Amino acid sequence: MATNHMTPLIKEVCLVCSKNIVIGQTIVECFHCDCIMHHKCYRKSNTNSQSNEFYCTRCIHLDKVKYNPFKLLTDNDDDDNNLDEYTTKISNTLNNCNSYTASDLTNILCNQVKKQSSILFQNIDGNKSNFDNLAIETCRYKTKFSVIALAETNTGKELSNLFQLDGYNSYYQDTAPNKQKGTGVALYVDDRLNATVIENISQVTEHLEILVLSLSNEDQPVNVGVLYRPPSGCISQALVELSNLLDHMPKFSYLAGDFNIDLHDKDNKNVQKYEEILFSKGFCPLISIATHEKPGCKASCIDNIITNDIENVITS
């Protein structure tokens, strides 16, 4: 019997060799566009993925290394082994972390997080050299971040009035003694919010510089801090001080900063210790992609925002 409703069988074709994919052959599927390749063709194509995903030659430029210690767990999750919502939320946040253009950020601020708090962090590498550029950059967005956190301002409280952003109140920490560069942290808070410094956990040592504020103009009070770990300090002592700090951070806290600990260097013992401290204290990082990139240097994920309030995070 013949019918016009039968659909002809269309064979899949390998993107690399253009030959048909035959049942039983080992194949690779592009993570982005879903095209198919013979596994042996993929290996011969020299398409080296930086992450654990497969990308075809057309999409390899989209490949990014992402920190996510829970990815294998969530990828292999099934109905018989459901992960808790907390772990799933962390994994999804890290997996969906992305870089954005100014127009992307404007869209996110105006739509996705319009009525929510938002945090921008930047290692400014000296207010004198780069603050004007920051002021210009923030004007490109059609709405304001709730908090802008800065590290390496090289500016203490005594000169903070020289560096103001329209619509924000500024809070500066003291710089480290006898240092003119590679020191200083500050927070700029939307002037519609009330903020007070949490003095007992804001500190400056040669290993860690911290400033933490409590924001009270919210449905739920939120605590926001900024941190800088100078590479010249002792990383072991910095981790001890960080552990002590997180013990005293209230719930609903966010800590942005330049930790100078590369989460992409997963075999490094200091990274493993840092990770252990965060998760044992109920905190998790929100940034998974490279935050520090220079020509000729390996990209690294040394800047981050950590929180013990992952349930209320929308995007990073």
PDB file of C-alpha atoms in Angstrom, residues 126-237:
ATOM      1  CA  GLY A 126      44.213  52.322  41.352  1.00  0.00           C
ATOM      2  CA  ASN A 127      41.544  55.015  41.640  1.00  0.00           C
ATOM      3  CA  LYS A 128      43.845  57.714  40.315  1.00  0.00           C
ATOM      4  CA  SER A 129      44.334  55.881  37.020  1.00  0.00           C
ATOM      5  CA  ASN A 130      40.989  54.194  36.444  1.00  0.00           C
ATOM      6  CA  PHE A 131      38.162  55.742  38.487  1.00  0.00           C
ATOM      7  CA  ASP A 132      37.078  58.105  35.703  1.00  0.00           C
ATOM      8  CA  ASN A 133      36.711  55.131  33.364  1.00  0.00           C
ATOM      9  CA  LEU A 134      34.542  53.379  35.960  1.00  0.00           C
ATOM     10  CA  ALA A 135      32.317  56.441  36.277  1.00  0.00           C
ATOM     11  CA  ILE A 136      31.872  56.556  32.492  1.00  0.00           C
ATOM     12  CA  GLU A 137      31.192  52.822  32.322  1.00  0.00           C
ATOM     13  CA  THR A 138      28.448  52.925  34.958  1.00  0.00           C
ATOM     14  CA  CYS A 139      26.676  55.656  32.982  1.00  0.00           C
ATOM     15  CA  ARG A 140      26.232  53.216  30.092  1.00  0.00           C
ATOM     16  CA  TYR A 141      23.638  51.274  32.073  1.00  0.00           C
ATOM     17  CA  LYS A 142      20.066  52.544  32.138  1.00  0.00           C
ATOM     18  CA  THR A 143      19.654  51.589  35.778  1.00  0.00           C
ATOM     19  CA  LYS A 144      21.990  51.331  38.749  1.00  0.00           C
ATOM     20  CA  PHE A 145      23.651  48.421  40.476  1.00  0.00           C
ATOM     21  CA  SER A 146      22.638  48.230  44.135  1.00  0.00           C
ATOM     22  CA  VAL A 147      26.292  47.910  45.159  1.00  0.00           C
ATOM     23  CA  ILE A 148      29.597  48.458  43.355  1.00  0.00           C
ATOM     24  CA  ALA A 149      32.558  46.793  45.079  1.00  0.00           C
ATOM     25  CA  LEU A 150      36.143  47.834  44.342  1.00  0.00           C
ATOM     26  CA  ALA A 151      39.517  46.325  45.216  1.00  0.00           C
ATOM     27  CA  GLU A 152      43.022  47.782  44.890  1.00  0.00           C
ATOM     28  CA  THR A 153      41.740  51.345  45.098  1.00  0.00           C
ATOM     29  CA  ASN A 154      45.082  52.501  46.559  1.00  0.00           C
ATOM     30  CA  THR A 155      42.875  55.014  48.388  1.00  0.00           C
ATOM     31  CA  GLY A 156      42.033  55.191  52.076  1.00  0.00           C
ATOM     32  CA  LYS A 157      39.209  56.890  53.967  1.00  0.00           C
ATOM     33  CA  GLU A 158      41.026  60.229  54.064  1.00  0.00           C
ATOM     34  CA  LEU A 159      40.896  60.673  50.265  1.00  0.00           C
ATOM     35  CA  SER A 160      37.622  58.913  49.538  1.00  0.00           C
ATOM     36  CA  ASN A 161      35.733  62.174  48.934  1.00  0.00           C
ATOM     37  CA  LEU A 162      37.820  62.700  45.801  1.00  0.00           C
ATOM     38  CA  PHE A 163      36.213  59.677  44.176  1.00  0.00           C
ATOM     39  CA  GLN A 164      32.424  59.852  44.094  1.00  0.00           C
ATOM     40  CA  LEU A 165      29.790  58.291  41.835  1.00  0.00           C
ATOM     41  CA  ASP A 166      26.494  60.086  41.199  1.00  0.00           C
ATOM     42  CA  GLY A 167      23.636  58.380  43.006  1.00  0.00           C
ATOM     43  CA  TYR A 168      25.887  56.398  45.349  1.00  0.00           C
ATOM     44  CA  ASN A 169      27.209  56.743  48.887  1.00  0.00           C
ATOM     45  CA  SER A 170      30.798  55.567  49.316  1.00  0.00           C
ATOM     46  CA  TYR A 171      32.371  53.531  52.110  1.00  0.00           C
ATOM     47  CA  TYR A 172      36.146  53.061  52.217  1.00  0.00           C
ATOM     48  CA  GLN A 173      38.358  50.825  54.322  1.00  0.00           C
ATOM     49  CA  ASP A 174      41.790  51.936  55.574  1.00  0.00           C
ATOM     50  CA  THR A 175      44.672  50.961  53.317  1.00  0.00           C
ATOM     51  CA  ALA A 176      47.357  48.601  54.581  1.00  0.00           C
ATOM     52  CA  PRO A 177      50.130  50.362  56.545  1.00  0.00           C
ATOM     53  CA  ASN A 178      53.164  51.463  54.545  1.00  0.00           C
ATOM     54  CA  LYS A 179      51.624  50.490  51.194  1.00  0.00           C
ATOM     55  CA  GLN A 180      50.822  52.932  48.411  1.00  0.00           C
ATOM     56  CA  LYS A 181      49.872  50.339  45.791  1.00  0.00           C
ATOM     57  CA  GLY A 182      48.144  46.976  45.906  1.00  0.00           C
ATOM     58  CA  THR A 183      45.836  47.883  48.763  1.00  0.00           C
ATOM     59  CA  GLY A 184      42.430  49.371  49.518  1.00  0.00           C
ATOM     60  CA  VAL A 185      38.814  48.231  49.237  1.00  0.00           C
ATOM     61  CA  ALA A 186      35.602  50.238  48.897  1.00  0.00           C
ATOM     62  CA  LEU A 187      31.845  49.854  48.493  1.00  0.00           C
ATOM     63  CA  TYR A 188      29.517  52.222  46.622  1.00  0.00           C
ATOM     64  CA  VAL A 189      25.882  51.809  47.662  1.00  0.00           C
ATOM     65  CA  ASP A 190      22.780  53.070  45.872  1.00  0.00           C
ATOM     66  CA  ASP A 191      21.814  56.228  47.807  1.00  0.00           C
ATOM     67  CA  ARG A 192      18.256  54.919  48.197  1.00  0.00           C
ATOM     68  CA  LEU A 193      19.594  52.254  50.559  1.00  0.00           C
ATOM     69  CA  ASN A 194      20.643  52.665  54.180  1.00  0.00           C
ATOM     70  CA  ALA A 195      24.014  51.112  54.965  1.00  0.00           C
ATOM     71  CA  THR A 196      26.068  50.684  58.130  1.00  0.00           C
ATOM     72  CA  VAL A 197      29.571  49.253  58.495  1.00  0.00           C
ATOM     73  CA  ILE A 198      29.779  45.965  60.410  1.00  0.00           C
ATOM     74  CA  GLU A 199      32.867  46.914  62.364  1.00  0.00           C
ATOM     75  CA  ASN A 200      33.613  43.602  64.083  1.00  0.00           C
ATOM     76  CA  ILE A 201      34.242  41.772  60.801  1.00  0.00           C
ATOM     77  CA  SER A 202      35.722  44.627  58.750  1.00  0.00           C
ATOM     78  CA  GLN A 203      39.513  44.473  59.020  1.00  0.00           C
ATOM     79  CA  VAL A 204      42.860  45.082  57.357  1.00  0.00           C
ATOM     80  CA  THR A 205      45.842  42.783  57.741  1.00  0.00           C
ATOM     81  CA  GLU A 206      48.822  42.127  55.491  1.00  0.00           C
ATOM     82  CA  HIS A 207      47.019  38.966  54.306  1.00  0.00           C
ATOM     83  CA  LEU A 208      43.405  40.087  53.851  1.00  0.00           C
ATOM     84  CA  GLU A 209      41.511  43.383  53.512  1.00  0.00           C
ATOM     85  CA  ILE A 210      37.775  43.335  54.235  1.00  0.00           C
ATOM     86  CA  LEU A 211      34.890  45.814  54.455  1.00  0.00           C
ATOM     87  CA  VAL A 212      31.339  44.611  55.193  1.00  0.00           C
ATOM     88  CA  LEU A 213      28.094  46.611  55.239  1.00  0.00           C
ATOM     89  CA  SER A 214      24.574  45.825  56.394  1.00  0.00           C
ATOM     90  CA  LEU A 215      21.918  47.139  53.986  1.00  0.00           C
ATOM     91  CA  SER A 216      18.648  47.741  55.805  1.00  0.00           C
ATOM     92  CA  ASN A 217      16.337  49.171  53.122  1.00  0.00           C
ATOM     93  CA  GLU A 218      15.339  45.722  51.892  1.00  0.00           C
ATOM     94  CA  ASP A 219      12.440  43.376  52.598  1.00  0.00           C
ATOM     95  CA  GLN A 220      15.137  41.241  54.176  1.00  0.00           C
ATOM     96  CA  PRO A 221      18.348  42.914  55.439  1.00  0.00           C
ATOM     97  CA  VAL A 222      21.291  41.989  53.214  1.00  0.00           C
ATOM     98  CA  ASN A 223      24.977  42.060  54.107  1.00  0.00           C
ATOM     99  CA  VAL A 224      27.450  42.957  51.362  1.00  0.00           C
ATOM    100  CA  GLY A 225      31.204  42.962  51.653  1.00  0.00           C
ATOM    101  CA  VAL A 226      34.323  43.452  49.546  1.00  0.00           C
ATOM    102  CA  LEU A 227      37.587  41.556  49.983  1.00  0.00           C
ATOM    103  CA  TYR A 228      41.111  41.775  48.626  1.00  0.00           C
ATOM    104  CA  ARG A 229      43.834  39.209  49.185  1.00  0.00           C
ATOM    105  CA  PRO A 230      47.230  40.752  48.369  1.00  0.00           C
ATOM    106  CA  PRO A 231      49.482  38.212  46.600  1.00  0.00           C
ATOM    107  CA  SER A 232      52.326  39.494  48.787  1.00  0.00           C
ATOM    108  CA  GLY A 233      50.625  38.136  51.914  1.00  0.00           C
ATOM    109  CA  CYS A 234      50.688  34.578  53.228  1.00  0.00           C
ATOM    110  CA  ILE A 235      47.938  32.559  51.543  1.00  0.00           C
ATOM    111  CA  SER A 236      47.747  30.051  54.419  1.00  0.00           C
ATOM    112  CA  GLN A 237      47.159  32.848  56.927  1.00  0.00           C
TER     113      GLN A 237
END
